[in-house]
mmCIF file of C-alpha atoms and ligand atoms in Angstrom:
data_model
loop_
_atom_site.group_PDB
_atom_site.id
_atom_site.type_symbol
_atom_site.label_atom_id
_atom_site.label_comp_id
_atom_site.label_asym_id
_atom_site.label_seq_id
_atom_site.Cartn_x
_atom_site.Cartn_y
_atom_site.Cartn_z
ATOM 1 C CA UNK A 1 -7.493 33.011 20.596
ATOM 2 C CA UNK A 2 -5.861 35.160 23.130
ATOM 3 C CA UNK A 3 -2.723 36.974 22.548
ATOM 4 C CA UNK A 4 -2.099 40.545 23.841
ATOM 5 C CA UNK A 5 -2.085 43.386 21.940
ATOM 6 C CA UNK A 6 1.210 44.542 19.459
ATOM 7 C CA UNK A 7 2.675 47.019 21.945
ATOM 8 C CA UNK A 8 2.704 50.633 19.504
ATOM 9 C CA UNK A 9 4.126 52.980 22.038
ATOM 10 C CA UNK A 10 4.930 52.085 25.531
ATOM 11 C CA UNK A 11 3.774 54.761 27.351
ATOM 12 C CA UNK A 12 0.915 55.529 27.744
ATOM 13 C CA UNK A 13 0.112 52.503 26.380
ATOM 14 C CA UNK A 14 -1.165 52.405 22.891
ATOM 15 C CA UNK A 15 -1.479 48.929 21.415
ATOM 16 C CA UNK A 16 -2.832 47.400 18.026
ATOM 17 C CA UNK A 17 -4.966 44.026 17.728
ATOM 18 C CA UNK A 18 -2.933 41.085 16.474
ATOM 19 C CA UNK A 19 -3.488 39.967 12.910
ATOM 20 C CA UNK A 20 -4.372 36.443 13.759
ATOM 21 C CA UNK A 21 -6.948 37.738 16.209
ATOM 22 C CA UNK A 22 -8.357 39.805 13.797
ATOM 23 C CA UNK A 23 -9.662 36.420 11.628
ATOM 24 C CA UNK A 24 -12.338 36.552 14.409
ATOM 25 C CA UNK A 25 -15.512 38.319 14.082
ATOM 26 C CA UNK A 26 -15.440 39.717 17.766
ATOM 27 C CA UNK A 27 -12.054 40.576 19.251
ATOM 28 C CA UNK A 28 -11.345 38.563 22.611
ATOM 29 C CA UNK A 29 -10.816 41.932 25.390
ATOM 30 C CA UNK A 30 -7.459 41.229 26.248
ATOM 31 C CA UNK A 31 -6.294 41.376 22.478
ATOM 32 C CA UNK A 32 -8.322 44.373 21.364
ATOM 33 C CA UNK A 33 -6.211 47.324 20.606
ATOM 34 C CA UNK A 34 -5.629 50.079 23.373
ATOM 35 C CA UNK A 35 -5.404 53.493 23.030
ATOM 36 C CA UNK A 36 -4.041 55.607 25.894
ATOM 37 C CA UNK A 37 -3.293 59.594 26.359
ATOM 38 C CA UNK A 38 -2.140 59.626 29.982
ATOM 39 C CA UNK A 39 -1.570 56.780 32.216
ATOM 40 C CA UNK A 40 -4.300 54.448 33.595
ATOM 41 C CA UNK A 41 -5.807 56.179 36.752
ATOM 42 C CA UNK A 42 -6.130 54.424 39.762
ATOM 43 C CA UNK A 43 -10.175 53.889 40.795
ATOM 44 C CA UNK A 44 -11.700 53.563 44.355
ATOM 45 C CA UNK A 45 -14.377 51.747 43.013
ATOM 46 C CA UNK A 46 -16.652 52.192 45.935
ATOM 47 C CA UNK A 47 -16.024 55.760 46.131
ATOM 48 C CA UNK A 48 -16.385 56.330 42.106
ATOM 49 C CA UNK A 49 -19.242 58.233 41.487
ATOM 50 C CA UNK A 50 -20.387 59.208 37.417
ATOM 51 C CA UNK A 51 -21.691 62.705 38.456
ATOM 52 C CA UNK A 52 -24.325 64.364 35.527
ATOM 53 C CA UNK A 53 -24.226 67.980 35.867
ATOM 54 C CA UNK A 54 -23.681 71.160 34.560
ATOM 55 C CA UNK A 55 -27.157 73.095 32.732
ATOM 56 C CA UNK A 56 -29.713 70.148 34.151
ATOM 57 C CA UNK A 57 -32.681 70.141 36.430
ATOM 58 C CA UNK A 58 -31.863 67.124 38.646
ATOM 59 C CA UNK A 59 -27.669 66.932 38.961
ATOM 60 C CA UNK A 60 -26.993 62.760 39.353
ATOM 61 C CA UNK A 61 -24.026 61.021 41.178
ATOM 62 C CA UNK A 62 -24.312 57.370 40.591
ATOM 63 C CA UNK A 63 -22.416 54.655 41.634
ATOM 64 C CA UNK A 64 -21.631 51.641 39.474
ATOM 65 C CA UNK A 65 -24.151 49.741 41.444
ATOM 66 C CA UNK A 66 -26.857 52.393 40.844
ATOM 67 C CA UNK A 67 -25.864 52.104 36.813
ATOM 68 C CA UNK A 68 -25.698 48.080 37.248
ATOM 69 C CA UNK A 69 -29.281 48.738 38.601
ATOM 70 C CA UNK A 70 -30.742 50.661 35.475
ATOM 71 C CA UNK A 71 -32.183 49.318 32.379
ATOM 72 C CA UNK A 72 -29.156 47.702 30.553
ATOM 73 C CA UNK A 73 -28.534 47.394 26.500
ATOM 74 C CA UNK A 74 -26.488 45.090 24.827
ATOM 75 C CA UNK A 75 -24.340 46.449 21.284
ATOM 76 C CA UNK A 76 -21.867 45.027 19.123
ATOM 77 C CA UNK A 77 -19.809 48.051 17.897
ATOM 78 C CA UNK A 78 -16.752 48.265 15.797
ATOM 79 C CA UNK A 79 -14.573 50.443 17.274
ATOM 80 C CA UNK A 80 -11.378 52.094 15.019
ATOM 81 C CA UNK A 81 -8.724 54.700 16.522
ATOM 82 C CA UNK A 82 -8.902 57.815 14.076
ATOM 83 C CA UNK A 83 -5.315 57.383 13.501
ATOM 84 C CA UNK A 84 -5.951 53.774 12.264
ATOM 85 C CA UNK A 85 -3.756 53.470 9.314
ATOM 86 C CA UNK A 86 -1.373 56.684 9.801
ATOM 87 C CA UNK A 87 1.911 54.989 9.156
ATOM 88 C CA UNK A 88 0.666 54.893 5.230
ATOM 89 C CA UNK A 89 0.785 58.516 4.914
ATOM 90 C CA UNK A 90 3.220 59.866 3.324
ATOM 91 C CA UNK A 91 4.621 62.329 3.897
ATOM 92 C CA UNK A 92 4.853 60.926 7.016
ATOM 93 C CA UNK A 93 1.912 62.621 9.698
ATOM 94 C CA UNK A 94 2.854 63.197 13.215
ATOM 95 C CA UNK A 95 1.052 61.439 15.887
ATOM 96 C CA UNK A 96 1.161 57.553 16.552
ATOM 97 C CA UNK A 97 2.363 55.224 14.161
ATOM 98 C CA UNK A 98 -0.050 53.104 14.132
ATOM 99 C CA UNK A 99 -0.424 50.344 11.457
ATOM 100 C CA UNK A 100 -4.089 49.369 10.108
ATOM 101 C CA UNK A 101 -4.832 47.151 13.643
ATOM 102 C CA UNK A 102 -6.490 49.939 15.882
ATOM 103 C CA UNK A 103 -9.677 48.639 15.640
ATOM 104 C CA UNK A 104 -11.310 45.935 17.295
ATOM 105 C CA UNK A 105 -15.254 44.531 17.509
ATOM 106 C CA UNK A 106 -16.860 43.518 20.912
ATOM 107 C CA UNK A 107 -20.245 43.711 22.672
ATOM 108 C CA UNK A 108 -20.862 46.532 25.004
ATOM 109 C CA UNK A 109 -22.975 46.378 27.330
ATOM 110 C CA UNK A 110 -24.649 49.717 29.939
ATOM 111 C CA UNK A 111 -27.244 52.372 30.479
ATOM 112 C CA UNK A 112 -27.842 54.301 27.380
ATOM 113 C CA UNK A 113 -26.672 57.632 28.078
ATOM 114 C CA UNK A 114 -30.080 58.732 27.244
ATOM 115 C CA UNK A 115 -31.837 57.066 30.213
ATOM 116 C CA UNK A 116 -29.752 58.830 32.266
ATOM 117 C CA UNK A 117 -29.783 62.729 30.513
ATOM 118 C CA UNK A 118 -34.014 62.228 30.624
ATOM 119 C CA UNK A 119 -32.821 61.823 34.663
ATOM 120 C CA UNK A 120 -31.106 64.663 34.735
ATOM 121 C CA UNK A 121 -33.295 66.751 32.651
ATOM 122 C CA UNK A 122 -31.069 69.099 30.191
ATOM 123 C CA UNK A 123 -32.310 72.596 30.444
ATOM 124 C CA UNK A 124 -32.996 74.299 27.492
ATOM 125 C CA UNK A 125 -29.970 75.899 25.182
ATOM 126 C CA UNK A 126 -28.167 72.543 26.025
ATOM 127 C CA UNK A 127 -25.794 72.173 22.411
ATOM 128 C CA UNK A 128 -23.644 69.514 23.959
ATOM 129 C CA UNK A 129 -22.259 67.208 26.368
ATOM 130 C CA UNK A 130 -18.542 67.132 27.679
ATOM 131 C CA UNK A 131 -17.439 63.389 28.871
ATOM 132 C CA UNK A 132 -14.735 63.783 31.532
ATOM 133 C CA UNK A 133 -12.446 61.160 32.145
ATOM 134 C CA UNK A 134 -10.182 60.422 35.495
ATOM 135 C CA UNK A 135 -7.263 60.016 33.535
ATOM 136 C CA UNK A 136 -4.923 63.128 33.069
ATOM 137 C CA UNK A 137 -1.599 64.719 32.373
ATOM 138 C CA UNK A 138 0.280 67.437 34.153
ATOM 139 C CA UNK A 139 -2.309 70.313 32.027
ATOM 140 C CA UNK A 140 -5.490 68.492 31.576
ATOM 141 C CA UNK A 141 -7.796 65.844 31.413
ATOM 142 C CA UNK A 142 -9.160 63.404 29.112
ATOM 143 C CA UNK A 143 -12.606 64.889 27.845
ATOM 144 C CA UNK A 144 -14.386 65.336 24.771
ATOM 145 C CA UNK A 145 -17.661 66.157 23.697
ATOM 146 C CA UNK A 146 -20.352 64.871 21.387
ATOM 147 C CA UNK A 147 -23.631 67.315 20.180
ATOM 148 C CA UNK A 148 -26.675 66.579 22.167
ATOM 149 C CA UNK A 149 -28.806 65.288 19.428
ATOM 150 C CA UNK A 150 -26.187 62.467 18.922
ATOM 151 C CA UNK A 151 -25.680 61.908 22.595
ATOM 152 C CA UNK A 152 -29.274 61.256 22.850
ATOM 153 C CA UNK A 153 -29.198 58.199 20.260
ATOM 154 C CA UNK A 154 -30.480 55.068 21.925
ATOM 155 C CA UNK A 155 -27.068 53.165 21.424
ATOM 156 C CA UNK A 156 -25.109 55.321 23.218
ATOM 157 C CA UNK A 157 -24.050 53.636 26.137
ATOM 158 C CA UNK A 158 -22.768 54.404 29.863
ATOM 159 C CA UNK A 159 -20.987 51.021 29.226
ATOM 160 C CA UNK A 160 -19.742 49.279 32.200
ATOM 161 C CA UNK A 161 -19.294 45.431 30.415
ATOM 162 C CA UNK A 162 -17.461 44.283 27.576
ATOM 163 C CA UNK A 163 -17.675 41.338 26.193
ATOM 164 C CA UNK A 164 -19.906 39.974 28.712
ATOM 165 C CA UNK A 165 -17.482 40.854 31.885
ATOM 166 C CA UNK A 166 -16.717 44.332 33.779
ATOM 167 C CA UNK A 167 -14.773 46.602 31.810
ATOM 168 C CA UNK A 168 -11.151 45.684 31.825
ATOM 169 C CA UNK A 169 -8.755 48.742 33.237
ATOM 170 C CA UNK A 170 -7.352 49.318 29.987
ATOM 171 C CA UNK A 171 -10.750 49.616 28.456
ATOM 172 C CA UNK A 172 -12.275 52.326 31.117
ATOM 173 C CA UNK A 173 -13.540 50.658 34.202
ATOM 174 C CA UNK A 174 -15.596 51.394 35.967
ATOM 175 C CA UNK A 175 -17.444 52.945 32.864
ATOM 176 C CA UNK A 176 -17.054 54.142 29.895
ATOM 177 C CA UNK A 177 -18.664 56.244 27.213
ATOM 178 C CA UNK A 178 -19.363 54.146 24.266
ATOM 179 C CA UNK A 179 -20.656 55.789 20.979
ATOM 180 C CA UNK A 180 -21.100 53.449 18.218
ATOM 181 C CA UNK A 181 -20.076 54.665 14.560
ATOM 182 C CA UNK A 182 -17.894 57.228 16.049
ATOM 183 C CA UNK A 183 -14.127 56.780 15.731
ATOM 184 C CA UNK A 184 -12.696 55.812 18.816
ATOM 185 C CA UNK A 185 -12.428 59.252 20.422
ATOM 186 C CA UNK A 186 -15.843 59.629 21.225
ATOM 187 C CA UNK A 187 -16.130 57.447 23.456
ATOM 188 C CA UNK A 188 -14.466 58.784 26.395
ATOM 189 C CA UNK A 189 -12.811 55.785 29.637
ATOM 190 C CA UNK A 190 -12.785 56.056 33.099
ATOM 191 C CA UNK A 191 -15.643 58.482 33.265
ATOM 192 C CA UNK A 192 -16.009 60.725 36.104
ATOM 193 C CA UNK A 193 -18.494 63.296 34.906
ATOM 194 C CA UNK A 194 -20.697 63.968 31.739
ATOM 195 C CA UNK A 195 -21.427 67.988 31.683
ATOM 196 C CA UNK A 196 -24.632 69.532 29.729
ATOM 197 C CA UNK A 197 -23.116 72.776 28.348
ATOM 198 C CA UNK A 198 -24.712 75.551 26.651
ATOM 199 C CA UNK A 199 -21.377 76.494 24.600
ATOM 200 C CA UNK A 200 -19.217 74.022 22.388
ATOM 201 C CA UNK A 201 -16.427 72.632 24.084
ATOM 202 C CA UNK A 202 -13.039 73.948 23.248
ATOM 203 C CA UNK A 203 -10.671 71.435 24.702
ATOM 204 C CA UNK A 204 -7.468 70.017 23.136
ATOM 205 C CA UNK A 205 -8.829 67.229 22.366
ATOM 206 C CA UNK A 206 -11.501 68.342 20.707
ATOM 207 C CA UNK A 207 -10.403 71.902 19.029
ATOM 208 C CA UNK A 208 -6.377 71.407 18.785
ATOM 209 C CA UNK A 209 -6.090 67.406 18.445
ATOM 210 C CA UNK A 210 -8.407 64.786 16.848
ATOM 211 C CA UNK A 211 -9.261 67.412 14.453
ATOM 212 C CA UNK A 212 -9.283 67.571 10.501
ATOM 213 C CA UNK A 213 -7.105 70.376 9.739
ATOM 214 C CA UNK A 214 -7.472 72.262 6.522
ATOM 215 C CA UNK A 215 -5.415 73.784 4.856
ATOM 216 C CA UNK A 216 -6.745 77.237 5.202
ATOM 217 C CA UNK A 217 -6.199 76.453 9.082
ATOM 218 C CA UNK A 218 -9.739 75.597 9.663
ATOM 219 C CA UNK A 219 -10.567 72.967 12.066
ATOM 220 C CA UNK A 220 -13.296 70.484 12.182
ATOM 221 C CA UNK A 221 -13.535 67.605 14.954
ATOM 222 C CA UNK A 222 -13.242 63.787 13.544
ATOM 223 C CA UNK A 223 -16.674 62.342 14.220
ATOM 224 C CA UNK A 224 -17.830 59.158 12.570
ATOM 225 C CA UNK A 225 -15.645 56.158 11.601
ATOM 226 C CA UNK A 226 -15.342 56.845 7.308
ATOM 227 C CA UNK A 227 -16.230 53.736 5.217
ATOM 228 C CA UNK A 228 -13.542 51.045 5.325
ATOM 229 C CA UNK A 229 -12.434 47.724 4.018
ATOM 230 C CA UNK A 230 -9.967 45.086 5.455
ATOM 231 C CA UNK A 231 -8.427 42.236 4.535
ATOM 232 C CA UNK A 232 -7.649 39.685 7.298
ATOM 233 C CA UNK A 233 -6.848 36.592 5.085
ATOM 234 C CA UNK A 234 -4.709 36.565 3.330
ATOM 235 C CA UNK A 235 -2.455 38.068 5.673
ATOM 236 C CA UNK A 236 0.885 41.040 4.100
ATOM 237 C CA UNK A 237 3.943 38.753 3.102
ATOM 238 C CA UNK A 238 2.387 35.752 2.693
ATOM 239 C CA UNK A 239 3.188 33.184 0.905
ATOM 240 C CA UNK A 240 0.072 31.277 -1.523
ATOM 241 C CA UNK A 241 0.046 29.019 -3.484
ATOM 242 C CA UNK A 242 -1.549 29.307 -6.948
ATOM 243 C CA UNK A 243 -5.075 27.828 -7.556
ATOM 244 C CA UNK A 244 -7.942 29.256 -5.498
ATOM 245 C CA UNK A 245 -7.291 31.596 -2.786
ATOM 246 C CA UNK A 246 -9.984 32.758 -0.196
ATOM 247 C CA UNK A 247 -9.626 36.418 0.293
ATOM 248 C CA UNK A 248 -12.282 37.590 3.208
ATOM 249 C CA UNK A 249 -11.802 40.452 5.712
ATOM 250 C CA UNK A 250 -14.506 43.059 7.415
ATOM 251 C CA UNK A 251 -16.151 46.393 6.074
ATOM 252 C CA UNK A 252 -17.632 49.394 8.162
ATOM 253 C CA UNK A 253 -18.539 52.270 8.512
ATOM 254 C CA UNK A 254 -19.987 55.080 10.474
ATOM 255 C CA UNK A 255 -22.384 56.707 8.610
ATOM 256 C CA UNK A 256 -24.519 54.340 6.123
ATOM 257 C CA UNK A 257 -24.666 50.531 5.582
ATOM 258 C CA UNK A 258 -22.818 48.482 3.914
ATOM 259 C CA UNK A 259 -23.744 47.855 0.352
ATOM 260 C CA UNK A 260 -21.032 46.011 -1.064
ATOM 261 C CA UNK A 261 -17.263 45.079 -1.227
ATOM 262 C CA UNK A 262 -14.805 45.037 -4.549
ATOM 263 C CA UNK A 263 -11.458 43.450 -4.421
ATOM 264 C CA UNK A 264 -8.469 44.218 -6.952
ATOM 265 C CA UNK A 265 -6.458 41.549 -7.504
ATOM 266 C CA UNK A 266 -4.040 43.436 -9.720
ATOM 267 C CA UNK A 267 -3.435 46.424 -7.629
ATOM 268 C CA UNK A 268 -6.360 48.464 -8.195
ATOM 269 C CA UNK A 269 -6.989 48.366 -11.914
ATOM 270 C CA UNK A 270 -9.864 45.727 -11.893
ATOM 271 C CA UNK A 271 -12.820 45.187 -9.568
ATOM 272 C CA UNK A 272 -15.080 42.349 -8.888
ATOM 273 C CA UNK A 273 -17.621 41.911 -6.368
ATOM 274 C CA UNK A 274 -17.408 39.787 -2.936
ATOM 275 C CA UNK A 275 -19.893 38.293 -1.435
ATOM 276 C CA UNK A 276 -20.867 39.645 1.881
ATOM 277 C CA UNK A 277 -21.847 38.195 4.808
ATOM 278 C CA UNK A 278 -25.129 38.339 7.269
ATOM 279 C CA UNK A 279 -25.398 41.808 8.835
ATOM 280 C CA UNK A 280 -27.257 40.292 11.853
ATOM 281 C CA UNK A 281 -24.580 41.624 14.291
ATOM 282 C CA UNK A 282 -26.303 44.398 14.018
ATOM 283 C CA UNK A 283 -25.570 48.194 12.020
ATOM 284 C CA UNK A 284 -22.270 48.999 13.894
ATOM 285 C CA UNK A 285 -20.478 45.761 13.756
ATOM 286 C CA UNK A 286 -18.135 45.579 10.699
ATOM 287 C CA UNK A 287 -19.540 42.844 8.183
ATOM 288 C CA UNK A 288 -18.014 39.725 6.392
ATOM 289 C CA UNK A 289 -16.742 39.701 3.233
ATOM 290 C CA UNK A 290 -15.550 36.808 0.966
ATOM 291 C CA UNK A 291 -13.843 36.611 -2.647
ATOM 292 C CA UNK A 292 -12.448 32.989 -4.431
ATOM 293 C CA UNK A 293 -9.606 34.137 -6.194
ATOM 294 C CA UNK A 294 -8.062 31.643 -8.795
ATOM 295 C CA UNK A 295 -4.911 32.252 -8.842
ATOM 296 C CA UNK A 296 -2.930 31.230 -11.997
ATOM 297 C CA UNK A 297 0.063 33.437 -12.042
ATOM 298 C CA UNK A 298 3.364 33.473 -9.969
ATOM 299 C CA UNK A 299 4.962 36.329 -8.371
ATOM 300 C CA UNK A 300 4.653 39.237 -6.634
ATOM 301 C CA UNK A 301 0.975 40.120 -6.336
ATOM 302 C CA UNK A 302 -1.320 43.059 -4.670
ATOM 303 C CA UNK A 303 -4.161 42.706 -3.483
ATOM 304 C CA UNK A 304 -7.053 45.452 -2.358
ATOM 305 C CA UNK A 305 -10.772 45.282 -0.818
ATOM 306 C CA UNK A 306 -12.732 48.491 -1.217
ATOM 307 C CA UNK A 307 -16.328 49.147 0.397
ATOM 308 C CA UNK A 308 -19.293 50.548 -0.717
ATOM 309 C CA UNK A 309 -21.976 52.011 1.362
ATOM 310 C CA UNK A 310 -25.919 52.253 0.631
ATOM 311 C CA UNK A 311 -25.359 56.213 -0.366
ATOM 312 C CA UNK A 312 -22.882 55.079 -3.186
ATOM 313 C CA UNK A 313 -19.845 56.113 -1.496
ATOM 314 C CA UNK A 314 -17.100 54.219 -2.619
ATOM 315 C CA UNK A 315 -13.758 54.036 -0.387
ATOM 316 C CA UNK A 316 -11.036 55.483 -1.848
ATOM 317 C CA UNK A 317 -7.790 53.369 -3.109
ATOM 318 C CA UNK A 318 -5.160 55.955 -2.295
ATOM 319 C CA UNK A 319 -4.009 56.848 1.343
ATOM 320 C CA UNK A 320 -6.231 60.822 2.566
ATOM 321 C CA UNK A 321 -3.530 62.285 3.812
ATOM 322 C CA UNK A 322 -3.982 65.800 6.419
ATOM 323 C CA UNK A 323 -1.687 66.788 8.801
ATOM 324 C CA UNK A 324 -2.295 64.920 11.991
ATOM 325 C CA UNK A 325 -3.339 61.974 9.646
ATOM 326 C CA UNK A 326 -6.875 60.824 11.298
ATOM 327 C CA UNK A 327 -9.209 59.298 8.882
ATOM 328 C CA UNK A 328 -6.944 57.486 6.819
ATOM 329 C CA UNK A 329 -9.375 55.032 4.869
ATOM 330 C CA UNK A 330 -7.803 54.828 1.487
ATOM 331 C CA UNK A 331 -7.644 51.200 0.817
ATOM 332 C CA UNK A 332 -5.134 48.698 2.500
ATOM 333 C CA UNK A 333 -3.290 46.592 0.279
ATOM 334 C CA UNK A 334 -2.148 42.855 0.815
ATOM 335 C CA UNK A 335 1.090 41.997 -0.884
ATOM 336 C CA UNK A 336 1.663 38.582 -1.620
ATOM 337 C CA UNK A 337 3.789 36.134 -2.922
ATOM 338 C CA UNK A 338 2.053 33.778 -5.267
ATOM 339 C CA UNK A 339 4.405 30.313 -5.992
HETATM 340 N N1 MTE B 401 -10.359 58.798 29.282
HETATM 341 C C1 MTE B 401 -9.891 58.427 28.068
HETATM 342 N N2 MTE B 401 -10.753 57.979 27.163
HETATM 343 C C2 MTE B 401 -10.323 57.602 25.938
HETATM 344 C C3 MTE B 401 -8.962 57.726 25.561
HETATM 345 C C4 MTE B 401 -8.064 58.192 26.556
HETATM 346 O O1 MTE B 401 -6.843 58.273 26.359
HETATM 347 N N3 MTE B 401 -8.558 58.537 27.796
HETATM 348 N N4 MTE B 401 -8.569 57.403 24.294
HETATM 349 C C5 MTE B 401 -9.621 57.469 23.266
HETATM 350 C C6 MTE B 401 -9.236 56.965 21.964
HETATM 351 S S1 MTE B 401 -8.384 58.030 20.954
HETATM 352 C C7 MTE B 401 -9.641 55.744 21.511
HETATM 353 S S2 MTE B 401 -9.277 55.221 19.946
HETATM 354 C C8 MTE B 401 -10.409 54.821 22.377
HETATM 355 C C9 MTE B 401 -9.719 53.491 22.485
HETATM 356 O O2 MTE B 401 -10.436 52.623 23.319
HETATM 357 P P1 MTE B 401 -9.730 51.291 23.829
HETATM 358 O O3 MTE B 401 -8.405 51.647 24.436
HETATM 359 O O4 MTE B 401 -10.687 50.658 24.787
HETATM 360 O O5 MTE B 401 -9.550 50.422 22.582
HETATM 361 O O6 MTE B 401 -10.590 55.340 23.696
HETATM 362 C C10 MTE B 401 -10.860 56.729 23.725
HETATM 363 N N5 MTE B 401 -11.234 57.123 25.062
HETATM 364 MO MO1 MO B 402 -8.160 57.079 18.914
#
């Protein structure tokens, strides 16, 4: 199915994945969500370069060619937007409104950034790298860090394909950073430069935005996608009839597996268990979940999938609310109307 993107802001462009599209266990490019600070640069792709520099032995400019001609990996990666789900909160939290549709699953394909850092050779002291993206406004530009240690994960990816073509312009070309079981953020488009520093990064949009804010005004960066559940069928406001109902939908997370998914088909007071599908796309693909629900009761009905993971972390049922509303993964209800 191909159907663009439900247009969230107009510009930049920030855009969620359709509803139908999300029935599908990888999201076609050209309907997965987009999430823009600045507007799309322009790229000379022959004179794009992906410099590697700052506190390293061997600085690297490379060409898309000369990453085309490295040692290539292959991930499937669920990818949310940390303000996934913000328009729940309430009070309301500033920042886009996004529904629960900023997030999307697709194959990436590139050099693992770690190929390329053992190139360069960090020097000692490194504590992190800063991705720079060509995209800026009239103060900055795109960039964002991610601790060494993590960085140096063999997923990580200098990704230059998705879903089996180039990267799209909306999605980063020439490359982009992709880090899998990080929320969205992390993985920085249109890279230009990736800097080993021996000091954390302090940028805005690391220190003063896609941050979880405390109330004791201390600041801590949003890092890995938090365990989630969603429904995709049935779909809010629809109409069912009564008898059995299939209720499936996808469950992820950043941090731990998957262990199990409960659904609430009276608005969160009981749970029963789904069954869950294969997990052969691999750990940072969302996985399938699937519940028969007979349904002998008219009316107005709720219902609500909540995930488990392997550390016994349940997903919570209520919205987690903080000021610039990132992490929202309290559970998404599905009102229906059962006739
Ligand atoms: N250079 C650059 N990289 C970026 C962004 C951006 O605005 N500029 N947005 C980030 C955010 S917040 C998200 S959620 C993802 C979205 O990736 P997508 O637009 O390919 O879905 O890109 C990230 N990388
Ligand atoms: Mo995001």
């Amino acid at each position: 199915m191909s159907l663009p993107p439900r247009v969230v802001q107009e510009s930049p462009l920030c855009a969620a994945t359709p509803a139908a599209v999300l029935a599908e266990p990888t999201t076609p490019t050209d309907s997965f969500f987009v999430r823009n600070h600045f507007p799309v640069p322009r790229v000379d792709v022959g004179a794009w370069r992906f410099a590697v520099g700052g506190a390293v032995a061997r600085p690297l400019a490379l060409s898309l060619a000369d990453l085309r001609m490295r040692r290539a990996r292959t991930v499937t990666v669920t990818m949310e937007c940390a303000g996934n789900s913000r328009a729940r909160l309430s009070p309301p939290a500033k920042g886009v409104a996004w529904n629960d549709h900023a997030v999307g699953t697709a194959t990436f394909t590139g050099v693992p950034l770690a190929d390329v850092l053992a190139e360069a050779g960090p020097r000692a002291g490194v504590v992190e790298v800063v991705a720079r993206g060509l995209d800026r406004g009239p103060n900055e530009a795109f960039e964002r860090s991610l601790p060494i240690a993590d960085a140096m994960h063999p997923d990580v990816l200098v990704a230059t394909e998705m879903n089996g073509k180039p990267l799209e312009a909306a999605h980063g070309f020439p490359a982009r950073l992709l880090v899998p079981g990080w929320y969205g953020v992390a993985s920085v488009k249109w890279l230009a430069a990736l800097d080993c520093v021996t000091e954390p990064f302090r940028g805005r949009f690391q220190a003063a935005e896609y941050v979880y804010r405390a109330p004791d005004g201390s600041v801590e960066p949003v890092r890995r996608q938090r365990l989630k559940a969603l429904i995709v069928e049935p779909r809010d406001n629809d109409i069912v009839s009564r008898g059995e109902i299939r209720v499936r939908g996808w469950a992820w997370s950043g941090s731990s597996a998957i262990d199990r998914v409960e659904i609430s088909v009276d608005g969160g007071r009981r749970w029963a268990q789904a069954d869950l599908g294969p997990a052969d796309a691999g750990p940072w693909a969302w996985r399938a979940f699937e519940f028969r629900w007979r349904a002998t009761v008219s009316g107005e009905q709720t219902i609500l999938a909540r995930a488990i993971d392997e550390d016994g972390n349940a997903q919570p049922t209520a919205p987690v609310w903080n000021e610039q509303g990132y992490g929202n993964n309290g559970a998404v209800p599905v009102h229906l109307r059962v006739v």
